[in-house]
Amino acid sequence: MPEREPAGERVYRGIPVAGGVAHAKILRLGQTNHDIPDHRLTEAETVAELARFQQALVETRRQIAEVQHRVKTAMGAHEAGIFDAHLLVLEDPTLLDKVNSAIRSGTNAETAFRDITSKYAAALAAMDDDYLRERAADVHDVANRVLGNLLGVVSEADLSRLTEPVLIVAPDLSPSTTALLDRSKVLGFATDAGGKTSHTAIMARKLRIPAVVGLGDVARRVHTGEYALIDGHGGVLTVNPTDATLFQYGQIRERRAALEHRLADLREQPAITMNGTRLVLAANIEGPADIPAVKESGAEGVGLFRTEFLFLNPAVSPDEEQQFAVYREVAAAFAPAPVVIRTLDLGGDKLFAGQHHESNPFLGWRAIRISLADPAIFKPQLRAILRASAYGNVKLMYPMISCLEELLAANRMLEVCRAELRQEGVPFDEKMEVGMMIEVPSAALIARALAPHVNFFSLGTNDLTQYTLAVDRLNARVAHLHTPTHPAVLRLIQLTIEAGHAAGCWVGVCGEMAGDSAVIPLLVGLGVDELSATPAVVPAAKFLLRRLKLAEAQALATSAMSCDSGEEILARSQALAKSVAPELFNS
Ligand code: PEP
Ligand code: MG
């Protein structure tokens, strides 16, 4: 239960992750595995409790059937079949008998259901058989829905049915849920957990939803229906804001709107420094729905297409044809500008249905490791990307390469796909560029050995920082240590750029650093050729680039390389950015 807080304005400070101000009523999302009441029932109460449990089952069946219907309409009967497994869990006579008899003997429905389904799921998870192990996820899913219905809390799954604008406050939000938020109803969100480069935060910036994360235990301190204001720039959640606070934020909003107006004028202008150095300023996307935002931002094509988002929400992964249609649409939309399509980067915080629990998912079954282990996943994607290359300027990129062998194995698989397509007479761009992310320190350190096998490197500074500094990018408690300007990270960036350029590769940055006005001067000074950022921040990045002198940025980079403090390096880069584009830092 939320704790009682004093009346009046309450201010909570967290980590700002997506700019903008939003004011609306709070919708507090429940987390069904928390706050489960545990009490004994009198004999008289058990009858009503059994009926309440039945009612929750009926409601859950109705919800699942509705989701199944939506999936069937969108993707076909086969794909919708997965929900039959969910319905079967709800009809399992042994499970239901056990819960009913626990209620009859005086255990409340939530506790009885949670305890029994947890045992079921644990038993399934321990099975040798892959199929049965995957059923544990079904039991979890269904159990969460039933518990949500028993507790009357709104779950992530219900967000599609909002009827009025809200600010979501939750312990956490998954990236896949955030990706599906209805922008017209969800005006902002605030979470207890999270860091600046979590995919939930990245998604919020993409959707331009003002967001604050890392608020500790705020979800326990607020109530659904309270009015609140989210300042996604300052990282503040103000509950019951006073008129004075609302007025102050109203002014900030006006200043930002005026600045955005100015930035929009640059849309058709090139990303060129004051002395004429041309950079590629591209955008990061998750799917074709982002095409209009990229065009509006004035970005030059796509520097990172995170294709895993195509796999996160549907019940069944898209096949080669479905992927081809998506990649072709994006390639054609931007031709002749480049579109860098990254192969699957599932895992970490981007969990897919049926993925097994791991203690360290960012160090585990993730990205290229999954693809290389399963040609049934990798080959259709490579073929689809190759085929799309006939319709635009497509470049293919591998995520999370940590050693030469992985890169060579990925290239071998690509070569097999090329040969197949040639044989089948299917057109593709024989000169399609192939590159890799540099986001594991080992890859940066051996960049010289990797460079001959690719056309480009793209620095994934979110993970590079996480892995170099041993700082979980999702963990709010260590978020202050996630410093992409740390001298160790800068050395790896520098090594990568030098090795790439020596071998004739271009080098870009597609981590969140690339869109951060405070550090762009540093990246330019270090010699990057491309920056790719979420469309929302592209106009500001272009504004800054066009006012930057390369010599000043280079002098900054030289001084940064002999500085031992990440904070000091950030301060120096920000000072240069502020001196050339103060407008970006005033509101
Ligand atoms: C990165 O790690 O910087 C990156 C761009 O990849 P992702 O954020 O998708 O992990
Ligand atoms: Mg990454």
Coordinates of C-alpha atoms and ligand atoms in Angstrom, one line a residue:
M1 CA 0.0 0.0 0.0
P2 CA 1.3 3.6 -0.7
E3 CA 2.5 5.4 2.4
R4 CA 0.6 8.4 3.7
E5 CA 2.4 11.6 2.8
P6 CA 1.6 15.1 4.2
A7 CA -0.8 17.3 2.2
G8 CA 0.7 20.1 0.1
E9 CA 3.4 20.2 -2.5
R10 CA 5.9 17.3 -2.4
V11 CA 9.1 17.3 -4.5
Y12 CA 11.0 14.2 -5.4
R13 CA 14.3 14.3 -7.3
G14 CA 15.6 11.6 -9.6
I15 CA 17.6 11.2 -12.8
P16 CA 16.4 13.3 -15.7
V17 CA 16.1 11.1 -18.8
A18 CA 13.7 12.7 -21.3
G19 CA 13.2 16.5 -21.4
G20 CA 9.9 18.4 -21.3
V21 CA 7.3 19.3 -18.7
A22 CA 4.0 17.5 -18.2
H23 CA 1.2 18.1 -15.7
A24 CA -1.6 15.6 -15.2
K25 CA -3.2 13.2 -12.7
I26 CA -1.0 10.3 -11.6
L27 CA -1.7 6.7 -12.5
R28 CA 0.2 4.5 -10.2
L29 CA 1.1 1.2 -11.7
G30 CA 1.0 -1.8 -9.4
Q31 CA 3.6 -4.4 -9.3
T32 CA 1.8 -7.6 -8.7
N33 CA 4.6 -9.5 -7.1
H34 CA 4.8 -6.8 -4.4
D35 CA 2.3 -5.7 -1.8
I36 CA 0.5 -9.0 -1.8
P37 CA -1.7 -9.2 1.3
D38 CA -1.4 -12.3 3.4
H39 CA -4.1 -12.9 5.9
R40 CA -6.2 -15.8 7.3
L41 CA -9.9 -16.0 6.5
T42 CA -12.7 -17.0 8.8
E43 CA -14.8 -19.9 7.6
A44 CA -17.6 -17.6 6.7
E45 CA -15.2 -15.5 4.5
T46 CA -14.0 -18.4 2.4
V47 CA -17.1 -18.6 0.3
A48 CA -16.8 -15.0 -0.8
E49 CA -13.1 -15.4 -1.3
L50 CA -13.7 -18.4 -3.6
A51 CA -16.2 -16.3 -5.6
R52 CA -13.7 -13.5 -5.8
F53 CA -11.0 -15.9 -7.1
Q54 CA -13.5 -17.2 -9.7
Q55 CA -14.3 -13.7 -10.8
A56 CA -10.5 -12.9 -11.3
L57 CA -10.2 -16.0 -13.4
V58 CA -13.1 -15.0 -15.6
E59 CA -11.7 -11.5 -16.0
T60 CA -8.3 -12.9 -16.9
R61 CA -9.8 -15.2 -19.5
R62 CA -11.6 -12.2 -21.0
Q63 CA -8.4 -10.2 -21.1
I64 CA -6.4 -13.0 -22.7
A65 CA -9.1 -13.7 -25.3
E66 CA -9.0 -9.9 -26.2
V67 CA -5.2 -9.9 -26.6
Q68 CA -5.5 -13.1 -28.6
H69 CA -8.1 -11.5 -30.9
R70 CA -5.9 -8.4 -31.4
V71 CA -2.8 -10.5 -32.3
K72 CA -4.9 -12.7 -34.6
T73 CA -6.2 -9.7 -36.5
A74 CA -2.7 -8.2 -36.8
M75 CA -0.6 -11.2 -37.4
G76 CA -2.7 -14.3 -38.1
A77 CA -4.2 -17.3 -36.4
H78 CA -0.9 -19.2 -36.0
E79 CA 0.7 -16.3 -34.0
A80 CA -2.3 -16.0 -31.8
G81 CA -2.0 -19.7 -30.9
I82 CA 0.5 -18.9 -28.2
F83 CA -2.2 -17.5 -26.0
D84 CA -3.9 -20.9 -26.0
A85 CA -1.1 -22.0 -23.7
H86 CA -2.0 -19.1 -21.4
L87 CA -5.7 -20.1 -21.4
L88 CA -4.7 -23.7 -20.6
V89 CA -2.9 -22.6 -17.5
L90 CA -6.1 -21.0 -16.3
E91 CA -8.0 -24.2 -16.9
D92 CA -5.4 -26.5 -15.3
P93 CA -7.6 -28.6 -12.9
T94 CA -4.8 -29.6 -10.6
L95 CA -3.6 -26.0 -10.2
L96 CA -7.1 -24.7 -9.6
D97 CA -8.0 -27.5 -7.2
K98 CA -4.9 -26.7 -5.1
V99 CA -5.7 -23.0 -5.0
N100 CA -9.4 -23.6 -4.1
S101 CA -8.5 -26.0 -1.3
A102 CA -5.9 -23.5 0.1
I103 CA -8.6 -20.8 0.1
R104 CA -11.1 -23.3 1.8
S105 CA -8.5 -23.9 4.5
G106 CA -8.3 -20.1 5.2
T107 CA -5.6 -18.7 3.0
N108 CA -6.5 -15.5 1.2
A109 CA -6.8 -15.9 -2.6
E110 CA -3.7 -13.7 -3.6
T111 CA -1.4 -15.7 -1.3
A112 CA -2.8 -19.0 -2.2
F113 CA -2.6 -18.3 -5.9
R114 CA 0.9 -16.7 -5.8
D115 CA 2.4 -19.6 -3.7
I116 CA 1.0 -22.3 -5.8
T117 CA 1.8 -20.8 -9.2
S118 CA 5.3 -20.0 -8.1
K119 CA 5.9 -23.6 -7.2
Y120 CA 4.5 -24.6 -10.6
A121 CA 6.7 -22.1 -12.4
A122 CA 9.8 -23.2 -10.4
A123 CA 9.1 -26.8 -11.2
L124 CA 8.7 -26.1 -14.9
A125 CA 11.8 -23.9 -15.0
A126 CA 13.9 -26.7 -13.6
M127 CA 12.8 -29.2 -16.3
D128 CA 15.3 -30.5 -18.9
D129 CA 12.9 -30.1 -21.7
D130 CA 13.1 -26.7 -23.5
Y131 CA 9.4 -26.6 -24.3
L132 CA 8.4 -27.2 -20.7
R133 CA 10.9 -24.8 -19.4
E134 CA 9.4 -22.1 -21.6
R135 CA 6.0 -22.8 -20.2
A136 CA 7.3 -21.3 -16.9
A137 CA 7.1 -17.9 -18.6
D138 CA 3.5 -18.6 -19.5
V139 CA 2.6 -19.5 -15.9
H140 CA 4.3 -16.2 -14.7
D141 CA 2.4 -14.1 -17.2
V142 CA -0.9 -15.6 -16.4
A143 CA -0.2 -15.5 -12.6
N144 CA 0.6 -11.8 -12.9
R145 CA -2.6 -11.1 -14.7
V146 CA -4.7 -13.0 -12.2
L147 CA -3.0 -11.4 -9.3
G148 CA -3.5 -8.0 -10.9
N149 CA -7.2 -8.7 -11.2
L150 CA -7.4 -9.9 -7.6
L151 CA -5.6 -6.8 -6.4
G152 CA -7.4 -4.4 -8.7
V153 CA -4.2 -2.8 -9.8
V154 CA -3.6 -1.5 -13.3
S155 CA -0.9 -3.6 -14.9
E156 CA 1.5 -2.7 -17.7
A157 CA -0.7 -4.8 -20.0
D158 CA -3.7 -2.5 -19.4
L159 CA -2.1 0.7 -20.5
S160 CA -3.6 0.4 -24.0
R161 CA -7.0 1.1 -22.5
L162 CA -6.4 4.5 -20.9
T163 CA -9.3 6.9 -21.3
E164 CA -7.7 10.2 -19.9
P165 CA -4.2 11.8 -19.9
V166 CA -2.0 10.5 -17.1
L167 CA 1.4 10.6 -15.6
I168 CA 2.6 7.1 -14.9
V169 CA 4.4 6.4 -11.7
A170 CA 5.7 2.9 -11.3
P171 CA 8.5 0.9 -9.7
D172 CA 9.8 0.3 -13.2
L173 CA 8.7 0.0 -16.8
S174 CA 10.0 -2.4 -19.3
P175 CA 11.4 -1.1 -22.6
S176 CA 8.8 -3.1 -24.5
T177 CA 5.9 -1.5 -22.6
T178 CA 7.4 1.9 -22.9
A179 CA 7.7 1.5 -26.7
L180 CA 3.9 0.9 -26.8
L181 CA 2.8 3.8 -24.6
D182 CA 0.0 5.8 -26.1
R183 CA 1.6 9.2 -26.4
S184 CA -1.8 11.0 -26.5
K185 CA -2.7 9.5 -23.0
V186 CA 0.6 9.1 -21.3
L187 CA 2.1 12.6 -20.8
G188 CA 5.0 11.6 -18.7
F189 CA 6.4 8.9 -16.4
A190 CA 8.4 8.6 -13.3
T191 CA 10.0 5.3 -12.0
D192 CA 11.8 4.2 -8.9
A193 CA 14.4 2.3 -10.9
G194 CA 16.4 3.0 -14.0
G195 CA 19.3 4.9 -15.4
K196 CA 20.0 7.4 -18.2
T197 CA 20.9 4.8 -20.8
S198 CA 18.4 2.1 -19.9
H199 CA 16.3 1.2 -23.0
T200 CA 13.2 2.5 -21.1
A201 CA 14.9 5.9 -20.9
I202 CA 16.0 5.8 -24.5
M203 CA 12.5 5.0 -25.5
A204 CA 11.1 7.9 -23.5
R205 CA 13.4 10.3 -25.3
K206 CA 12.4 8.8 -28.7
L207 CA 8.7 9.2 -27.9
R208 CA 9.3 12.7 -26.4
I209 CA 7.7 11.7 -23.2
P210 CA 9.0 13.7 -20.3
A211 CA 10.5 11.2 -17.9
V212 CA 12.4 10.9 -14.6
V213 CA 13.8 7.6 -13.3
G214 CA 15.8 6.5 -10.3
L215 CA 13.4 8.1 -7.8
G216 CA 14.0 5.5 -5.1
D217 CA 10.6 4.5 -3.6
V218 CA 8.4 7.2 -5.1
A219 CA 5.8 4.7 -6.4
R220 CA 5.0 3.9 -2.7
R221 CA 4.5 7.5 -1.9
V222 CA 2.0 8.6 -4.5
H223 CA -1.6 7.8 -5.1
T224 CA -3.5 7.4 -8.3
G225 CA -5.5 10.6 -9.0
E226 CA -3.1 13.0 -7.3
Y227 CA -2.0 15.8 -9.6
A228 CA 1.6 16.0 -10.4
L229 CA 4.1 17.8 -12.6
I230 CA 7.1 16.0 -14.2
D231 CA 10.1 18.0 -15.2
G232 CA 12.0 15.7 -17.4
H233 CA 14.9 18.1 -17.9
G234 CA 15.6 18.8 -14.2
G235 CA 14.7 15.3 -13.1
V236 CA 11.9 16.4 -10.7
L237 CA 8.5 15.0 -9.9
T238 CA 6.3 17.5 -8.0
V239 CA 3.1 16.1 -6.5
N240 CA 0.3 18.6 -5.8
P241 CA 2.3 21.5 -7.4
T242 CA 1.4 25.0 -6.1
D243 CA 0.3 27.8 -8.5
A244 CA 3.7 29.4 -8.2
T245 CA 5.4 26.1 -9.3
L246 CA 3.0 25.7 -12.2
F247 CA 3.6 29.3 -13.3
Q248 CA 7.4 28.8 -13.2
Y249 CA 7.2 25.7 -15.3
G250 CA 4.8 27.4 -17.7
Q251 CA 7.5 29.9 -18.4
I252 CA 10.1 27.2 -18.9
R253 CA 7.8 25.6 -21.4
E254 CA 7.4 28.8 -23.4
R255 CA 11.2 29.3 -23.6
R256 CA 11.6 25.7 -24.8
A257 CA 8.9 26.1 -27.4
A258 CA 10.6 29.2 -28.8
L259 CA 14.0 27.4 -29.0
E260 CA 12.4 24.5 -30.8
H261 CA 11.0 26.9 -33.3
R262 CA 14.5 28.2 -34.0
L263 CA 16.0 24.8 -34.3
A264 CA 13.4 23.7 -36.8
D265 CA 14.7 26.2 -39.2
L266 CA 17.9 24.1 -39.6
R267 CA 16.1 21.1 -40.8
E268 CA 17.3 21.3 -44.4
Q269 CA 20.8 22.5 -43.5
P270 CA 23.8 20.2 -43.4
A271 CA 25.6 19.1 -40.3
I272 CA 28.8 21.1 -40.9
T273 CA 31.1 22.8 -38.4
M274 CA 31.8 26.5 -38.7
N275 CA 35.0 25.9 -40.6
G276 CA 33.4 23.5 -43.0
T277 CA 34.0 20.0 -41.6
R278 CA 31.1 17.8 -42.7
L279 CA 29.8 15.2 -40.3
V280 CA 27.0 12.7 -40.8
L281 CA 24.2 13.5 -38.2
A282 CA 21.9 10.5 -38.3
A283 CA 19.0 9.2 -36.1
N284 CA 18.4 6.1 -34.0
I285 CA 15.1 4.3 -34.6
E286 CA 13.2 1.2 -33.5
G287 CA 10.9 0.7 -36.5
P288 CA 9.2 2.3 -39.5
A289 CA 6.9 4.2 -37.1
D290 CA 9.8 6.5 -36.4
I291 CA 10.4 7.5 -40.1
P292 CA 8.3 10.7 -39.8
A293 CA 10.1 11.8 -36.7
V294 CA 13.5 11.3 -38.3
K295 CA 12.5 13.2 -41.4
E296 CA 11.2 16.1 -39.2
S297 CA 14.4 16.1 -37.2
G298 CA 16.6 16.9 -40.1
A299 CA 18.7 13.9 -39.6
E300 CA 20.6 12.4 -42.5
G301 CA 19.2 8.9 -42.5
V302 CA 19.5 6.3 -39.8
G303 CA 22.7 5.5 -37.8
L304 CA 21.2 2.8 -35.7
F305 CA 18.0 0.7 -36.4
R306 CA 17.5 -1.3 -33.2
T307 CA 15.8 -4.2 -34.9
E308 CA 15.2 -6.2 -31.7
F309 CA 12.2 -4.0 -31.0
L310 CA 10.5 -5.8 -33.9
F311 CA 10.9 -9.0 -31.9
L312 CA 9.9 -7.7 -28.4
N313 CA 6.2 -7.2 -28.6
P314 CA 4.6 -9.7 -31.0
A315 CA 3.9 -13.2 -29.7
V316 CA 6.0 -14.7 -32.5
S317 CA 9.1 -13.3 -34.1
P318 CA 8.8 -11.8 -37.6
D319 CA 10.0 -14.1 -40.4
E320 CA 12.3 -13.2 -43.3
E321 CA 9.4 -11.8 -45.5
Q322 CA 8.0 -9.7 -42.6
Q323 CA 11.5 -8.3 -41.8
F324 CA 12.3 -7.7 -45.4
A325 CA 9.1 -5.6 -45.8
V326 CA 10.1 -3.5 -42.8
Y327 CA 13.8 -3.0 -43.7
R328 CA 12.8 -2.2 -47.3
E329 CA 10.3 0.4 -46.2
V330 CA 12.9 2.2 -44.0
A331 CA 15.7 1.9 -46.7
A332 CA 13.4 3.3 -49.4
A333 CA 12.1 6.1 -47.1
F334 CA 15.6 7.6 -46.6
A335 CA 17.4 6.7 -49.9
P336 CA 20.0 7.8 -50.9
A337 CA 20.8 8.6 -47.2
P338 CA 22.2 5.7 -45.3
V339 CA 20.3 3.3 -43.0
V340 CA 22.4 1.3 -40.6
I341 CA 20.5 -1.8 -39.7
R342 CA 21.8 -3.6 -36.6
T343 CA 21.2 -7.3 -36.3
L344 CA 19.3 -8.5 -33.2
D345 CA 20.5 -7.2 -29.8
L346 CA 18.0 -9.1 -27.7
G347 CA 18.9 -9.8 -24.0
G348 CA 20.1 -7.4 -21.3
D349 CA 17.0 -5.3 -20.6
K350 CA 15.4 -6.3 -23.9
L351 CA 13.9 -9.6 -22.8
F352 CA 11.9 -11.7 -25.3
A353 CA 9.2 -14.1 -24.5
G354 CA 10.5 -17.4 -23.2
Q355 CA 14.0 -16.0 -22.4
H356 CA 15.4 -17.8 -19.4
H357 CA 16.2 -15.9 -16.2
E358 CA 19.9 -15.1 -15.8
S359 CA 21.7 -13.4 -12.9
N360 CA 23.7 -11.2 -15.2
P361 CA 21.7 -10.7 -18.4
F362 CA 24.0 -8.0 -19.7
L363 CA 27.0 -10.4 -19.5
G364 CA 25.0 -13.3 -20.8
W365 CA 22.8 -14.5 -23.5
R366 CA 22.6 -11.3 -25.5
A367 CA 22.9 -9.9 -29.1
I368 CA 25.3 -11.5 -31.5
R369 CA 25.8 -14.5 -29.1
I370 CA 22.1 -15.4 -29.6
S371 CA 22.3 -14.9 -33.4
L372 CA 25.5 -16.9 -33.9
A373 CA 24.1 -19.8 -31.9
D374 CA 21.0 -20.0 -33.9
P375 CA 21.1 -19.7 -37.7
A376 CA 17.3 -20.0 -37.7
I377 CA 17.2 -16.6 -36.2
F378 CA 20.3 -15.1 -37.8
K379 CA 20.0 -16.2 -41.4
P380 CA 16.5 -14.9 -42.1
Q381 CA 17.6 -11.5 -40.7
L382 CA 20.8 -11.3 -42.7
R383 CA 18.9 -12.3 -45.9
A384 CA 16.1 -9.8 -45.2
I385 CA 18.7 -7.0 -44.7
L386 CA 20.6 -8.0 -47.8
R387 CA 17.4 -8.0 -49.8
A388 CA 16.5 -4.6 -48.5
S389 CA 19.8 -3.3 -49.6
A390 CA 18.6 -3.3 -53.2
Y391 CA 16.1 -0.6 -52.2
G392 CA 18.3 2.1 -50.6
N393 CA 21.6 2.8 -49.0
V394 CA 21.6 0.0 -46.4
K395 CA 24.5 -0.8 -44.1
L396 CA 24.5 -3.8 -41.9
M397 CA 25.9 -3.8 -38.3
Y398 CA 26.6 -6.5 -35.7
P399 CA 26.1 -5.7 -32.0
M400 CA 28.2 -6.7 -29.0
I401 CA 31.2 -8.2 -30.8
S402 CA 33.8 -9.1 -28.2
C403 CA 36.4 -11.0 -30.2
L404 CA 37.7 -11.5 -33.7
E405 CA 36.2 -15.0 -34.0
E406 CA 32.6 -13.7 -33.5
L407 CA 33.1 -11.1 -36.2
L408 CA 34.5 -13.7 -38.6
A409 CA 31.7 -16.1 -37.9
A410 CA 29.1 -13.4 -38.5
N411 CA 30.8 -12.5 -41.8
R412 CA 30.9 -16.1 -42.8
M413 CA 27.2 -16.5 -42.2
L414 CA 26.6 -13.3 -44.2
E415 CA 28.7 -14.7 -47.0
V416 CA 26.5 -17.9 -47.0
C417 CA 23.4 -15.7 -47.3
R418 CA 25.0 -13.7 -50.2
A419 CA 25.8 -16.9 -52.0
E420 CA 22.2 -18.2 -51.6
L421 CA 20.7 -15.0 -52.8
R422 CA 22.9 -14.9 -55.9
Q423 CA 22.0 -18.4 -56.7
E424 CA 18.3 -17.6 -56.3
G425 CA 18.7 -14.6 -58.5
V426 CA 17.5 -12.3 -55.7
P427 CA 18.9 -8.8 -56.0
F428 CA 21.0 -7.1 -53.3
D429 CA 23.7 -4.5 -53.1
E430 CA 27.0 -6.4 -53.5
K431 CA 28.8 -3.3 -52.1
M432 CA 26.6 -3.1 -49.0
E433 CA 28.8 -1.8 -46.1
V434 CA 29.2 -4.1 -43.1
G435 CA 30.2 -2.7 -39.7
M436 CA 30.1 -3.5 -36.1
M437 CA 29.4 -1.9 -32.8
I438 CA 32.3 -1.2 -30.5
E439 CA 30.6 -1.5 -27.1
V440 CA 32.7 -4.1 -25.3
P441 CA 36.1 -2.9 -24.1
S442 CA 37.8 -5.9 -25.5
A443 CA 36.6 -5.0 -29.0
A444 CA 38.0 -1.4 -28.6
L445 CA 41.3 -2.8 -27.5
I446 CA 41.6 -5.1 -30.5
A447 CA 40.0 -2.6 -32.9
R448 CA 43.1 -2.8 -35.1
A449 CA 42.5 -6.5 -35.6
L450 CA 38.8 -6.1 -36.3
A451 CA 39.0 -3.1 -38.7
P452 CA 40.2 -5.0 -41.8
H453 CA 37.0 -7.1 -41.7
V454 CA 34.5 -4.2 -41.6
N455 CA 33.7 -1.0 -43.4
F456 CA 32.8 1.0 -40.2
F457 CA 32.7 1.0 -36.4
S458 CA 29.9 2.5 -34.4
L459 CA 30.7 3.2 -30.8
G460 CA 27.9 2.0 -28.5
T461 CA 28.9 4.2 -25.6
N462 CA 26.0 3.1 -23.4
D463 CA 27.3 -0.4 -23.1
L464 CA 31.0 0.6 -23.5
T465 CA 30.6 2.8 -20.4
Q466 CA 28.7 0.1 -18.5
Y467 CA 31.3 -2.6 -19.3
T468 CA 34.4 -0.5 -18.9
L469 CA 33.4 1.0 -15.6
A470 CA 31.5 -2.0 -14.2
V471 CA 28.4 0.1 -13.8
D472 CA 25.0 -1.5 -14.5
R473 CA 23.2 1.0 -16.8
L474 CA 19.9 0.1 -15.3
N475 CA 20.8 0.6 -11.6
A476 CA 19.8 3.9 -10.2
R477 CA 22.1 3.5 -7.2
V478 CA 25.2 3.5 -9.3
A479 CA 23.9 5.8 -12.0
H480 CA 26.2 8.6 -10.9
L481 CA 29.2 6.4 -11.8
H482 CA 28.0 5.8 -15.4
T483 CA 30.3 8.4 -16.8
P484 CA 30.9 8.2 -20.6
T485 CA 33.6 10.9 -20.2
H486 CA 35.6 8.8 -17.8
P487 CA 39.2 8.9 -19.1
A488 CA 39.2 5.1 -19.5
V489 CA 36.2 5.2 -21.8
L490 CA 37.8 8.1 -23.7
R491 CA 40.9 6.1 -24.3
L492 CA 38.9 3.3 -25.8
I493 CA 37.0 5.7 -28.0
Q494 CA 40.3 7.2 -29.1
L495 CA 41.8 3.7 -29.8
T496 CA 38.8 2.8 -31.9
I497 CA 38.9 6.0 -34.0
E498 CA 42.6 5.7 -34.6
A499 CA 42.4 2.0 -35.6
G500 CA 39.3 2.6 -37.7
H501 CA 40.8 5.5 -39.6
A502 CA 44.1 3.7 -40.1
A503 CA 42.2 0.9 -41.9
G504 CA 40.0 3.3 -43.9
C505 CA 36.9 2.7 -41.8
W506 CA 34.6 5.5 -40.8
V507 CA 33.7 5.7 -37.1
G508 CA 30.5 6.8 -35.6
V509 CA 28.9 7.0 -32.2
C510 CA 25.3 5.8 -31.7
G511 CA 25.2 5.6 -27.9
E512 CA 23.3 8.3 -26.0
M513 CA 26.5 10.4 -25.8
A514 CA 26.0 11.2 -29.5
G515 CA 22.9 13.3 -28.7
D516 CA 24.2 15.0 -25.6
S517 CA 25.0 18.6 -26.4
A518 CA 27.4 18.8 -23.5
V519 CA 29.7 16.1 -24.9
I520 CA 29.4 16.6 -28.6
P521 CA 32.4 19.0 -28.8
L522 CA 34.5 16.3 -27.2
L523 CA 33.4 13.6 -29.7
V524 CA 34.0 16.0 -32.7
G525 CA 37.4 16.9 -31.3
L526 CA 38.3 13.2 -31.0
G527 CA 37.6 12.8 -34.7
V528 CA 34.3 10.9 -35.1
D529 CA 32.8 11.0 -38.6
E530 CA 29.1 10.3 -37.6
L531 CA 26.8 10.9 -34.7
S532 CA 23.5 9.1 -34.4
A533 CA 21.0 10.1 -31.8
T534 CA 17.3 9.9 -31.0
P535 CA 15.4 12.2 -33.4
A536 CA 14.2 14.5 -30.6
V537 CA 17.7 15.7 -29.9
V538 CA 19.0 15.9 -33.5
P539 CA 18.0 19.5 -34.1
A540 CA 19.9 20.7 -31.0
A541 CA 22.9 18.6 -32.0
K542 CA 22.9 20.2 -35.5
F543 CA 22.6 23.7 -34.0
L544 CA 25.6 23.1 -31.9
L545 CA 27.7 21.4 -34.6
R546 CA 27.2 24.3 -36.9
R547 CA 28.6 26.7 -34.4
L548 CA 31.6 24.6 -33.4
K549 CA 35.1 25.2 -34.8
L550 CA 37.0 22.0 -35.4
A551 CA 40.3 23.4 -34.0
E552 CA 38.6 24.4 -30.7
A553 CA 37.0 20.9 -30.4
Q554 CA 40.4 19.3 -31.1
A555 CA 42.1 21.4 -28.5
L556 CA 39.4 20.4 -26.0
A557 CA 40.0 16.7 -26.9
T558 CA 43.7 17.0 -26.5
S559 CA 43.3 18.6 -23.1
A560 CA 40.7 16.0 -22.1
M561 CA 43.1 13.1 -23.0
S562 CA 45.6 14.4 -20.4
C563 CA 42.9 14.9 -17.7
D564 CA 42.3 12.3 -15.1
S565 CA 38.7 13.2 -14.0
G566 CA 35.6 12.3 -16.0
E567 CA 33.7 15.1 -14.3
E568 CA 36.3 17.6 -15.2
I569 CA 36.4 16.4 -18.8
L570 CA 32.6 16.7 -19.0
A571 CA 32.8 20.2 -17.5
R572 CA 35.3 21.3 -20.1
S573 CA 33.3 19.9 -23.0
Q574 CA 30.1 21.5 -21.6
A575 CA 31.9 24.8 -21.2
L576 CA 32.8 24.8 -24.9
A577 CA 29.3 23.8 -25.9
K578 CA 27.8 26.5 -23.7
S579 CA 30.1 29.2 -25.0
V580 CA 29.1 28.5 -28.7
A581 CA 25.4 27.6 -28.1
P582 CA 24.2 29.1 -24.8
E583 CA 20.6 28.9 -26.0
L584 CA 20.7 25.1 -25.6
F585 CA 21.5 25.4 -21.9
N586 CA 19.2 28.2 -20.9
S587 CA 15.9 26.5 -20.6
Ligands
PEP1 C1 25.0 1.3 -26.9 O1 25.2 0.4 -26.2 O2 25.5 2.5 -26.7 C2 24.0 1.2 -28.0 C3 23.8 2.2 -28.9 O3 23.3 0.0 -28.0 P1 22.0 -0.2 -27.1 O4 21.7 1.1 -26.3 O5 20.9 -0.6 -27.9 O6 22.5 -1.3 -26.2
MG2 MG 24.5 -1.6 -26.7

